């Protein structure tokens, strides 16, 4: 295939590749192709540039099995597209709905986990150096808006990075309109996922309802928001570089706790205090993916400024922040984390000890995945007639066992499961469990007990949805 020499769009993408140093001569690249316009455009342009940039390309497509025949047809389309371009392809199918059910994840969160796992496996199998994704400036703008509404800080508002580890996004500087115009000029066919227009998903509402309103004030709002995300990313990187030296003087770990030296901490600018607090929580939890809301961060900072020695409060990650003389300490407070709360079925129950709200609904049919827009932490669906009420939300007890879904009904100690899944010791007692009087039904956010999942004979389903209290 020859590159359209006078096509400004192709030149723009090439400049993006060069600006972020996405590729080097000799690279092998896995291109994720869903069949939609963005990924088809990405494949077309990278294949056109392959000789010039000395690239070896491999197509990867995953059927998530959410849409039956429709997604199967997309897989065939991508397979044919790769064949026409003379590019090797890996086309796979995985039961993402079952994966979500086993772990109590939303359709979007589960699909993302499975998709990235598949792409990493494909890159390893093909010896590829890079994984190319088709995110555009529109995806960037939508992500920034969603995080802005949620109250994210500078790090979150940096949105989608052009390069992260071995993942690259060559279309990140181009709009969806530019993509569609290019495909039309080149007469390139693509497929459209009908779920991209369903208003139940938050991103779709932002795309089809919020952005059109903003375009009335600024016709180039997508470019403006994408540029803002790029600016914030640069400033965030500078802040992170500054923070590295500060952490050495303010933080230290001791056993299972992280200490913050109060005097130097209070001397920091407010923005740096927020950063140090979030880093300390992530270090104590052993998890750098914890979401920090603005409200809870400000509450913690207020506590840190005024609390007397011995006082404590809960922070994200199932941890407690406590003042002890001249130190502020973040850790699991083992002797005070035990909780067991009876749940309303059906109904809604607030569990202050876990900072969660549990909603239970009984339905005659399985719910539509993402029907409430995915605005929750976790959701699981069970066969109501297999459940033995009452239900509780509690944390673990000595001797707890369950039968992890997908493991053929074999029983396993929770302790062994946590070890196998590399869950940090200090987070194990804080993990919320859905339980009956006899059984652990669900380790929330991790795995459900397969014995209670719906099957062919299910007549009623119990939907359990988990949200934060803040």
XYZ file of C-alpha atoms in Angstrom:
470
model
C 0.000 0.000 0.000
C 1.316 3.469 -0.808
C 0.987 6.408 1.558
C -1.156 9.256 0.170
C 1.699 11.723 -0.237
C -0.442 14.857 -0.093
C -2.763 13.722 2.702
C -2.337 16.110 5.655
C -4.087 13.688 7.987
C -1.428 11.011 7.479
C 1.275 13.612 8.023
C -0.395 14.722 11.239
C -0.357 11.196 12.615
C 3.257 10.739 11.632
C 4.124 13.921 13.554
C 2.323 12.526 16.610
C 4.366 9.327 16.362
C 7.571 11.368 16.144
C 6.625 13.840 18.897
C 6.024 11.134 21.485
C 8.729 8.786 20.137
C 6.170 6.016 19.804
C 8.072 3.879 17.328
C 11.624 3.112 16.299
C 12.818 1.330 13.136
C 12.537 -2.430 13.455
C 9.640 -2.371 15.922
C 7.036 -5.120 15.862
C 3.610 -3.678 16.601
C 0.370 -5.339 17.662
C -2.512 -3.203 16.348
C -5.764 -3.634 18.288
C -8.585 -3.632 15.729
C -12.209 -3.791 16.826
C -13.582 -3.138 13.349
C -14.776 0.360 14.240
C -13.651 3.482 12.349
C -10.846 4.510 14.711
C -9.081 1.157 14.833
C -9.580 0.491 11.105
C -8.086 3.893 10.333
C -5.147 3.179 12.658
C -4.458 -0.152 10.958
C -4.712 1.373 7.494
C -2.232 4.149 8.226
C 0.288 2.033 10.156
C 0.249 -0.566 7.395
C 0.789 2.209 4.846
C 3.727 3.560 6.871
C 5.180 0.135 7.685
C 7.862 0.083 4.985
C 8.903 3.682 5.556
C 9.109 3.246 9.355
C 10.498 -0.319 9.125
C 7.642 -1.849 11.105
C 6.248 -5.361 11.348
C 2.523 -5.303 12.074
C 0.270 -7.912 13.649
C -3.506 -7.466 13.952
C -5.250 -8.436 17.203
C -9.033 -8.695 17.581
C -11.052 -9.972 20.547
C -14.707 -10.995 20.442
C -16.091 -10.150 23.915
C -19.270 -12.218 23.306
C -21.567 -9.433 24.435
C -23.528 -9.167 21.190
C -23.750 -12.706 19.846
C -23.859 -12.865 16.063
C -23.052 -9.164 15.711
C -19.678 -9.429 17.434
C -18.916 -12.696 15.616
C -19.468 -10.919 12.290
C -17.097 -8.142 13.370
C -14.433 -10.769 14.061
C -14.853 -12.125 10.514
C -14.670 -8.585 9.128
C -11.358 -7.888 10.907
C -9.983 -11.253 9.823
C -10.815 -10.401 6.196
C -9.371 -6.901 6.558
C -6.029 -8.264 7.786
C -5.992 -10.825 4.978
C -6.604 -8.137 2.349
C -3.688 -6.114 3.731
C -1.438 -9.182 3.876
C -0.997 -8.849 7.654
C -0.934 -11.726 10.129
C -3.770 -11.651 12.656
C -4.780 -13.155 15.979
C -8.567 -13.287 16.296
C -9.806 -14.691 19.591
C -13.092 -15.016 21.479
C -13.440 -14.895 25.264
C -16.444 -15.130 27.524
C -16.294 -11.664 29.042
C -19.878 -11.819 30.449
C -18.844 -14.909 32.464
C -15.632 -13.167 33.562
C -17.662 -10.185 34.806
C -20.088 -12.477 36.637
C -17.273 -14.404 38.320
C -15.639 -11.218 39.610
C -18.649 -8.981 40.106
C -17.374 -6.413 37.600
C -19.303 -4.063 35.342
C -19.367 -4.958 31.653
C -17.018 -2.085 30.850
C -14.487 -2.835 33.609
C -14.470 -6.572 32.877
C -14.118 -6.051 29.127
C -11.201 -3.693 29.677
C -9.364 -6.181 31.913
C -9.843 -9.075 29.498
C -8.964 -6.961 26.450
C -5.674 -5.692 27.877
C -4.735 -9.175 29.061
C -5.386 -10.501 25.546
C -3.318 -7.760 23.923
C -0.383 -8.332 26.281
C -0.524 -12.058 25.565
C -0.613 -11.374 21.833
C 2.379 -9.026 22.063
C 4.363 -11.628 23.998
C 3.453 -14.434 21.590
C 4.481 -12.390 18.543
C 7.569 -10.811 20.121
C 6.079 -7.337 19.583
C 7.570 -4.236 21.162
C 4.468 -2.049 21.009
C 0.671 -2.302 21.262
C -1.113 0.373 19.203
C -4.607 1.498 20.237
C -7.004 3.709 18.280
C -7.911 6.342 20.883
C -8.526 9.772 19.375
C -8.715 13.356 20.639
C -12.449 12.761 21.157
C -11.726 9.920 23.573
C -9.290 12.258 25.319
C -11.875 15.030 25.630
C -14.587 12.660 26.854
C -12.282 11.158 29.473
C -11.269 14.579 30.771
C -14.926 15.637 31.134
C -15.919 12.433 32.936
C -13.038 12.788 35.387
C -13.685 16.499 35.866
C -17.276 15.788 36.883
C -16.070 13.088 39.285
C -13.637 15.507 40.934
C -10.267 14.188 39.762
C -7.039 16.087 40.339
C -4.329 17.000 37.868
C -3.197 13.402 37.460
C -6.702 12.217 36.556
C -7.371 15.181 34.287
C -4.258 14.301 32.305
C -6.654 11.693 30.881
C -5.268 9.242 28.304
C -1.460 9.207 27.907
C -0.144 9.032 24.311
C 2.446 6.491 25.519
C 2.293 4.268 28.590
C 4.876 1.523 28.913
C 4.569 -0.405 25.612
C 1.134 1.004 24.679
C 0.967 3.752 22.039
C -1.915 5.823 20.660
C -0.941 7.333 17.290
C -4.426 8.866 16.687
C -4.520 10.755 19.997
C -3.895 14.090 18.272
C -6.664 13.664 15.685
C -10.432 14.034 15.963
C -13.061 11.467 15.109
C -14.348 13.727 12.332
C -10.878 13.681 10.763
C -10.823 9.884 11.007
C -14.195 9.539 9.306
C -13.229 12.016 6.595
C -10.041 10.060 5.862
C -11.912 6.756 5.653
C -14.423 8.306 3.292
C -11.695 9.752 1.046
C -9.921 6.406 0.884
C -13.221 4.487 0.565
C -12.345 2.233 3.470
C -15.123 0.183 5.042
C -15.612 -0.256 8.803
C -18.156 -1.542 11.291
C -20.198 0.393 13.866
C -20.901 -1.020 17.337
C -24.564 -0.161 18.129
C -23.768 -0.021 21.859
C -21.771 3.153 21.183
C -25.055 5.024 20.903
C -26.796 3.562 23.951
C -27.397 6.415 26.434
C -27.004 4.112 29.463
C -23.215 4.400 29.294
C -21.639 7.503 30.844
C -19.173 7.985 27.992
C -21.986 7.818 25.440
C -23.966 10.470 27.310
C -20.909 12.716 27.369
C -20.313 12.050 23.654
C -23.870 12.550 22.396
C -25.336 14.977 24.957
C -22.610 17.016 26.672
C -20.073 17.650 23.899
C -22.688 18.883 21.367
C -23.779 21.527 23.906
C -20.186 22.636 24.514
C -19.613 22.848 20.748
C -22.152 25.684 20.648
C -19.716 27.761 22.705
C -16.565 26.465 21.020
C -16.850 24.572 17.712
C -13.374 23.144 18.375
C -14.099 22.027 21.926
C -12.633 18.557 21.328
C -9.265 19.998 20.295
C -9.386 22.468 23.199
C -10.055 19.778 25.801
C -7.456 17.442 24.324
C -4.893 20.254 24.415
C -5.823 20.949 28.042
C -5.267 17.295 28.934
C -1.866 17.447 27.233
C -0.951 20.594 29.174
C -2.050 19.066 32.479
C -0.080 15.910 31.720
C 3.111 17.917 31.316
C 2.512 19.806 34.542
C 1.647 16.577 36.315
C 4.936 15.031 35.210
C 6.782 18.056 36.577
C 4.921 17.730 39.881
C 5.756 14.040 40.099
C 9.440 14.788 39.509
C 9.365 17.391 42.293
C 7.556 14.957 44.569
C 10.248 12.292 44.314
C 12.688 14.290 46.416
C 10.028 15.454 48.872
C 8.856 11.915 49.647
C 12.301 10.991 50.965
C 12.047 13.637 53.684
C 8.351 13.322 54.536
C 7.489 9.587 54.297
C 8.917 6.420 55.766
C 7.585 2.877 56.092
C 7.714 0.913 59.311
C 6.289 -2.599 59.318
C 2.813 -2.536 57.785
C 2.405 1.220 58.346
C 3.421 4.334 56.434
C 4.455 7.360 58.508
C 4.137 10.997 57.447
C 6.368 13.419 59.365
C 3.893 16.098 60.394
C 6.159 19.164 60.580
C 7.703 18.975 57.093
C 4.350 17.849 55.695
C 2.630 20.976 57.024
C 5.344 23.154 55.455
C 4.425 21.927 51.962
C 2.152 23.794 49.574
C -1.451 22.440 49.595
C -1.082 20.810 46.168
C 1.993 18.898 47.337
C 0.272 17.862 50.593
C -2.490 16.274 48.525
C 0.086 14.407 46.460
C 1.995 13.160 49.496
C -1.213 11.958 51.162
C -2.310 10.041 48.055
C 1.128 8.490 47.609
C 1.164 7.434 51.266
C -2.248 5.770 50.938
C -1.205 3.917 47.782
C 2.048 2.791 49.419
C 0.261 1.576 52.552
C -2.372 -0.260 50.504
C 0.126 -1.691 48.048
C -2.138 -0.471 45.264
C -1.489 2.510 42.969
C -4.922 2.259 41.302
C -6.943 3.519 44.291
C -9.371 6.273 43.301
C -9.099 9.402 45.447
C -12.124 11.674 45.439
C -11.588 15.389 46.073
C -14.017 15.354 49.008
C -12.306 12.518 50.900
C -8.850 13.982 50.232
C -9.887 17.370 51.647
C -11.471 15.697 54.690
C -8.239 13.847 55.371
C -6.134 17.005 54.973
C -8.398 18.838 57.402
C -8.006 16.015 59.894
C -4.228 16.015 59.478
C -4.071 19.744 60.233
C -6.181 19.703 63.394
C -6.413 16.198 64.914
C -5.102 15.578 68.397
C -2.740 12.686 69.084
C -4.560 9.327 69.182
C -7.434 10.410 66.923
C -8.065 8.554 63.647
C -10.241 8.522 60.539
C -10.858 6.169 57.620
C -9.224 6.836 54.236
C -9.544 5.013 50.860
C -8.159 1.505 50.483
C -9.677 0.161 53.709
C -7.060 2.051 55.717
C -7.018 4.335 58.746
C -5.132 7.584 59.214
C -4.076 8.263 62.799
C -2.074 10.983 64.513
C 0.552 9.754 66.941
C 2.473 12.671 68.425
C 4.625 14.133 65.610
C 3.688 11.522 62.993
C 0.606 10.830 60.919
C 0.310 7.077 60.349
C -1.638 5.186 57.667
C -2.374 1.514 58.271
C -5.057 -1.110 58.762
C -6.444 -0.855 62.263
C -6.913 -4.589 62.777
C -8.704 -4.440 66.128
C -11.345 -2.026 64.801
C -12.022 -3.298 61.284
C -14.378 -6.163 62.169
C -17.898 -5.522 60.879
C -21.022 -7.504 60.012
C -24.114 -5.692 58.731
C -27.465 -7.262 57.844
C -28.512 -6.304 54.301
C -32.008 -5.377 53.178
C -33.167 -7.763 50.434
C -34.538 -6.175 48.362
C -33.477 -2.698 49.370
C -30.528 -0.429 50.101
C -28.153 -0.646 53.055
C -25.483 1.855 54.083
C -22.416 0.199 55.649
C -20.382 2.998 57.301
C -17.642 0.593 58.454
C -16.813 -0.169 54.812
C -17.849 3.234 53.360
C -20.186 1.367 50.998
C -23.832 1.366 49.958
C -25.255 -2.046 49.016
C -28.361 -2.198 46.821
C -30.174 -5.482 46.180
C -32.890 -6.018 43.559
C -34.854 -9.166 42.686
C -35.679 -9.579 38.979
C -37.385 -12.156 36.774
C -34.681 -11.916 34.083
C -30.981 -11.145 33.877
C -30.297 -7.383 33.848
C -28.942 -5.621 30.779
C -25.160 -5.170 31.334
C -24.426 -1.539 32.124
C -28.134 -0.646 32.277
C -27.449 2.013 34.934
C -24.449 3.386 33.102
C -21.906 1.440 35.137
C -21.962 4.101 37.880
C -20.945 1.705 40.628
C -17.883 0.017 42.067
C -18.998 -3.571 41.499
C -22.092 -5.527 40.560
C -22.850 -9.241 40.806
C -25.848 -11.327 39.747
C -26.978 -14.520 41.509
C -29.676 -17.174 41.294
C -32.065 -15.951 43.981
C -33.383 -19.430 44.767
C -29.851 -20.680 45.496
C -29.304 -17.987 48.117
C -29.939 -18.679 51.787
C -31.147 -15.462 53.372
C -30.340 -13.395 55.361
C -27.384 -11.768 53.617
C -24.633 -9.817 55.349
C -21.758 -7.551 54.438
C -18.797 -8.415 56.636
C -15.065 -8.905 56.579
C -13.212 -12.192 56.852
C -13.210 -14.598 59.781
C -10.818 -17.433 60.620
C -11.595 -20.530 58.553
C -13.614 -18.742 55.842
C -13.810 -20.721 52.587
C -15.572 -20.349 49.253
C -15.730 -22.000 45.824
C -14.233 -19.506 43.349
C -16.207 -19.274 40.106
C -14.371 -20.867 37.216
C -12.536 -23.407 39.386
C -14.877 -26.347 38.941
C -16.592 -26.072 42.320
C -13.425 -26.687 44.346
C -13.444 -25.145 47.815
C -10.616 -22.831 48.823
C -9.635 -21.003 51.997
C -9.908 -17.236 51.723
C -6.413 -17.008 53.182
C -5.024 -19.160 50.350
C -6.987 -17.191 47.755
C -5.572 -13.899 49.018
C -2.048 -15.304 48.922
C -2.489 -16.641 45.375
C -3.929 -13.311 44.181
C -1.097 -11.396 45.896
C -3.496 -9.293 47.984
C -1.359 -7.313 50.503
C -1.668 -8.623 54.064
C -2.921 -5.332 55.412
C -5.806 -5.263 52.912
C -7.154 -8.769 53.559
C -9.162 -7.970 56.686
C -10.649 -4.890 55.022
C -11.930 -6.775 51.946
C -15.772 -6.598 52.001
C -17.512 -9.977 51.781
C -21.096 -10.776 50.817
C -22.077 -13.729 52.993
C -24.928 -15.853 54.267
C -24.932 -17.497 57.684
C -23.070 -20.449 56.165
C -21.180 -19.246 53.077
C -18.998 -16.508 51.641
C -20.801 -15.607 48.409
C -18.566 -12.859 47.013
C -15.201 -11.265 47.737
C -16.226 -7.917 46.340
C -14.158 -6.716 43.422
C -12.301 -10.038 43.221
C -14.285 -13.259 42.800
C -17.746 -14.717 43.389
C -18.654 -18.198 44.584
C -19.646 -20.151 41.468
C -22.315 -22.174 43.280
C -24.678 -19.193 43.392
C -24.379 -17.906 39.833
C -27.413 -18.013 37.474
C -27.825 -21.004 35.186
C -30.274 -22.481 32.649
C -32.829 -23.238 35.374
C -32.735 -19.809 37.022
C -36.200 -18.322 37.599
C -35.324 -15.240 39.669
C -32.082 -13.320 39.897
C -30.673 -11.262 42.740
C -28.663 -8.238 41.576
C -26.213 -6.823 44.130
C -24.781 -3.398 43.323
C -22.030 -1.753 45.364
C -21.311 1.977 45.482
C -19.121 4.268 47.570
C -20.856 6.347 50.241
C -19.071 9.445 48.907
